Amino acid sequence: MNLCTNAYHAMRDTGGTLKVGLLPFQLGAETSSPHPALQPGNYMVMTVSDTGSGIPADVLPRIFDPFFTTHESAGGTGLGLSTILGIVNGWRGAIDVYTLPGEGTEFEILIPSAPKAP
């Protein structure tokens, strides 16, 4: 929900497109991953992308910091992305951010799939 709210804020003045997706993904031992701590196995990949303003390069390194916000006037607490990161880490997953200022942002979250029930 927080990622969609952030996307709304990024597009509120100009409009745009918000996309949410969920796909299975298998990470093999030979698969190259930017997250070496991820164990090989089955994952679900959730993507949330927007065609909004993007994240400026000087802001990007801080987006997961607790209490960091660029939305003071909108009442943001700066806890949304840090909470998401904590949840993803707690589930032994990973999160990536791809952004281009003026073109949009995509968050990609990998979470291990639950084992199939017998």
PDB file of C-alpha atoms in Angstrom:
ATOM      1  CA  MET A   1       0.000   0.000   0.000  1.00  0.00           C
ATOM      2  CA  ASN A   2       2.836   2.389   0.856  1.00  0.00           C
ATOM      3  CA  LEU A   3       4.517   1.888  -2.512  1.00  0.00           C
ATOM      4  CA  CYS A   4       1.250   2.732  -4.281  1.00  0.00           C
ATOM      5  CA  THR A   5       0.789   5.819  -2.105  1.00  0.00           C
ATOM      6  CA  ASN A   6       4.323   6.953  -2.944  1.00  0.00           C
ATOM      7  CA  ALA A   7       3.577   6.404  -6.646  1.00  0.00           C
ATOM      8  CA  TYR A   8       0.431   8.518  -6.300  1.00  0.00           C
ATOM      9  CA  HIS A   9       2.488  11.335  -4.788  1.00  0.00           C
ATOM     10  CA  ALA A  10       5.000  11.090  -7.643  1.00  0.00           C
ATOM     11  CA  MET A  11       2.215  11.387 -10.240  1.00  0.00           C
ATOM     12  CA  ARG A  12      -0.297  13.623  -8.506  1.00  0.00           C
ATOM     13  CA  ASP A  13       0.570  16.775 -10.502  1.00  0.00           C
ATOM     14  CA  THR A  14       1.088  15.237 -13.936  1.00  0.00           C
ATOM     15  CA  GLY A  15      -0.881  11.990 -13.918  1.00  0.00           C
ATOM     16  CA  GLY A  16       0.591   8.751 -15.121  1.00  0.00           C
ATOM     17  CA  THR A  17       0.375   5.010 -14.878  1.00  0.00           C
ATOM     18  CA  LEU A  18       0.705   2.788 -11.821  1.00  0.00           C
ATOM     19  CA  LYS A  19       1.391  -0.912 -12.396  1.00  0.00           C
ATOM     20  CA  VAL A  20       1.447  -3.694  -9.818  1.00  0.00           C
ATOM     21  CA  GLY A  21       2.584  -7.186 -10.741  1.00  0.00           C
ATOM     22  CA  LEU A  22       3.278 -10.532  -9.118  1.00  0.00           C
ATOM     23  CA  LEU A  23       5.180 -13.345 -10.834  1.00  0.00           C
ATOM     24  CA  PRO A  24       6.946 -16.536  -9.760  1.00  0.00           C
ATOM     25  CA  PHE A  25      10.720 -16.650 -10.143  1.00  0.00           C
ATOM     26  CA  GLN A  26      13.228 -19.443  -9.609  1.00  0.00           C
ATOM     27  CA  LEU A  27      16.660 -18.446  -8.385  1.00  0.00           C
ATOM     28  CA  GLY A  28      19.094 -21.200  -9.276  1.00  0.00           C
ATOM     29  CA  ALA A  29      22.532 -21.689  -7.777  1.00  0.00           C
ATOM     30  CA  GLU A  30      24.002 -20.591 -11.117  1.00  0.00           C
ATOM     31  CA  THR A  31      21.713 -17.570 -11.471  1.00  0.00           C
ATOM     32  CA  SER A  32      23.500 -14.252 -11.162  1.00  0.00           C
ATOM     33  CA  SER A  33      21.861 -12.111  -8.500  1.00  0.00           C
ATOM     34  CA  PRO A  34      22.686  -8.661  -7.174  1.00  0.00           C
ATOM     35  CA  HIS A  35      21.783 -10.124  -3.755  1.00  0.00           C
ATOM     36  CA  PRO A  36      24.334 -12.818  -2.861  1.00  0.00           C
ATOM     37  CA  ALA A  37      22.596 -13.465   0.468  1.00  0.00           C
ATOM     38  CA  LEU A  38      19.510 -14.848  -1.317  1.00  0.00           C
ATOM     39  CA  GLN A  39      19.324 -18.607  -1.203  1.00  0.00           C
ATOM     40  CA  PRO A  40      18.527 -20.533  -4.389  1.00  0.00           C
ATOM     41  CA  GLY A  41      14.868 -21.497  -4.568  1.00  0.00           C
ATOM     42  CA  ASN A  42      11.409 -20.352  -5.551  1.00  0.00           C
ATOM     43  CA  TYR A  43      10.467 -16.722  -5.072  1.00  0.00           C
ATOM     44  CA  MET A  44       7.587 -14.410  -5.822  1.00  0.00           C
ATOM     45  CA  VAL A  45       8.528 -11.112  -7.426  1.00  0.00           C
ATOM     46  CA  MET A  46       6.222  -8.191  -6.757  1.00  0.00           C
ATOM     47  CA  THR A  47       6.737  -5.067  -8.838  1.00  0.00           C
ATOM     48  CA  VAL A  48       5.251  -1.653  -8.259  1.00  0.00           C
ATOM     49  CA  SER A  49       6.071   0.899 -10.943  1.00  0.00           C
ATOM     50  CA  ASP A  50       4.934   4.379 -11.849  1.00  0.00           C
ATOM     51  CA  THR A  51       5.544   6.906 -14.588  1.00  0.00           C
ATOM     52  CA  GLY A  52       5.946   9.738 -12.118  1.00  0.00           C
ATOM     53  CA  SER A  53       8.745  12.132 -11.324  1.00  0.00           C
ATOM     54  CA  GLY A  54      11.342   9.507 -10.381  1.00  0.00           C
ATOM     55  CA  ILE A  55      13.715   9.736  -7.445  1.00  0.00           C
ATOM     56  CA  PRO A  56      16.535  12.287  -7.645  1.00  0.00           C
ATOM     57  CA  ALA A  57      20.055  10.834  -7.424  1.00  0.00           C
ATOM     58  CA  ASP A  58      20.829  12.775  -4.235  1.00  0.00           C
ATOM     59  CA  VAL A  59      17.728  11.359  -2.503  1.00  0.00           C
ATOM     60  CA  LEU A  60      17.998   7.723  -3.630  1.00  0.00           C
ATOM     61  CA  PRO A  61      20.653   6.585  -1.094  1.00  0.00           C
ATOM     62  CA  ARG A  62      18.416   7.720   1.797  1.00  0.00           C
ATOM     63  CA  ILE A  63      14.975   6.396   0.808  1.00  0.00           C
ATOM     64  CA  PHE A  64      15.093   3.432   3.210  1.00  0.00           C
ATOM     65  CA  ASP A  65      16.380   5.498   6.157  1.00  0.00           C
ATOM     66  CA  PRO A  66      13.887   5.644   9.043  1.00  0.00           C
ATOM     67  CA  PHE A  67      12.161   9.033   9.307  1.00  0.00           C
ATOM     68  CA  PHE A  68      13.517  10.255   5.952  1.00  0.00           C
ATOM     69  CA  THR A  69      10.779  11.877   3.905  1.00  0.00           C
ATOM     70  CA  THR A  70      10.436  14.373   1.101  1.00  0.00           C
ATOM     71  CA  HIS A  71       6.720  14.852   1.876  1.00  0.00           C
ATOM     72  CA  GLU A  72       6.747  17.068   4.949  1.00  0.00           C
ATOM     73  CA  SER A  73       3.772  19.095   3.750  1.00  0.00           C
ATOM     74  CA  ALA A  74       1.808  15.922   2.938  1.00  0.00           C
ATOM     75  CA  GLY A  75       2.256  14.571   6.461  1.00  0.00           C
ATOM     76  CA  GLY A  76       4.661  11.747   5.624  1.00  0.00           C
ATOM     77  CA  THR A  77       6.438  10.147   8.571  1.00  0.00           C
ATOM     78  CA  GLY A  78       9.351   8.658   6.632  1.00  0.00           C
ATOM     79  CA  LEU A  79       8.626   5.200   7.998  1.00  0.00           C
ATOM     80  CA  GLY A  80       6.957   3.578   4.977  1.00  0.00           C
ATOM     81  CA  LEU A  81       9.987   2.451   2.987  1.00  0.00           C
ATOM     82  CA  SER A  82      12.033   1.573   6.067  1.00  0.00           C
ATOM     83  CA  THR A  83       9.128  -0.601   7.261  1.00  0.00           C
ATOM     84  CA  ILE A  84       8.904  -2.289   3.854  1.00  0.00           C
ATOM     85  CA  LEU A  85      12.647  -2.989   3.938  1.00  0.00           C
ATOM     86  CA  GLY A  86      12.333  -4.484   7.429  1.00  0.00           C
ATOM     87  CA  ILE A  87       9.499  -6.781   6.321  1.00  0.00           C
ATOM     88  CA  VAL A  88      11.363  -7.885   3.184  1.00  0.00           C
ATOM     89  CA  ASN A  89      14.549  -8.566   5.179  1.00  0.00           C
ATOM     90  CA  GLY A  90      12.545 -10.444   7.810  1.00  0.00           C
ATOM     91  CA  TRP A  91      11.223 -12.786   5.123  1.00  0.00           C
ATOM     92  CA  ARG A  92      14.791 -13.298   3.801  1.00  0.00           C
ATOM     93  CA  GLY A  93      13.956 -11.436   0.613  1.00  0.00           C
ATOM     94  CA  ALA A  94      15.410  -8.516  -1.283  1.00  0.00           C
ATOM     95  CA  ILE A  95      14.287  -5.226  -2.740  1.00  0.00           C
ATOM     96  CA  ASP A  96      15.615  -3.304  -5.734  1.00  0.00           C
ATOM     97  CA  VAL A  97      14.780   0.187  -6.940  1.00  0.00           C
ATOM     98  CA  TYR A  98      15.102   1.366 -10.530  1.00  0.00           C
ATOM     99  CA  THR A  99      14.437   5.039 -11.193  1.00  0.00           C
ATOM    100  CA  LEU A 100      14.980   7.729 -13.773  1.00  0.00           C
ATOM    101  CA  PRO A 101      14.166  11.302 -12.770  1.00  0.00           C
ATOM    102  CA  GLY A 102      11.323  12.560 -14.928  1.00  0.00           C
ATOM    103  CA  GLU A 103      10.423   9.058 -16.151  1.00  0.00           C
ATOM    104  CA  GLY A 104       9.361   7.022 -13.119  1.00  0.00           C
ATOM    105  CA  THR A 105      10.329   4.417 -10.567  1.00  0.00           C
ATOM    106  CA  GLU A 106      10.012   0.669 -10.174  1.00  0.00           C
ATOM    107  CA  PHE A 107      10.351  -1.292  -6.951  1.00  0.00           C
ATOM    108  CA  GLU A 108      11.032  -5.007  -7.314  1.00  0.00           C
ATOM    109  CA  ILE A 109      10.552  -7.152  -4.222  1.00  0.00           C
ATOM    110  CA  LEU A 110      11.642 -10.799  -4.042  1.00  0.00           C
ATOM    111  CA  ILE A 111      10.144 -12.928  -1.278  1.00  0.00           C
ATOM    112  CA  PRO A 112      10.735 -16.689  -0.908  1.00  0.00           C
ATOM    113  CA  SER A 113       7.666 -18.688  -1.915  1.00  0.00           C
ATOM    114  CA  ALA A 114       5.920 -20.705   0.736  1.00  0.00           C
ATOM    115  CA  PRO A 115       6.397 -24.448   0.338  1.00  0.00           C
ATOM    116  CA  LYS A 116       3.515 -26.265  -1.319  1.00  0.00           C
ATOM    117  CA  ALA A 117       1.126 -27.989   1.034  1.00  0.00           C
ATOM    118  CA  PRO A 118       1.226 -31.812   0.876  1.00  0.00           C
TER     119      PRO A 118
END
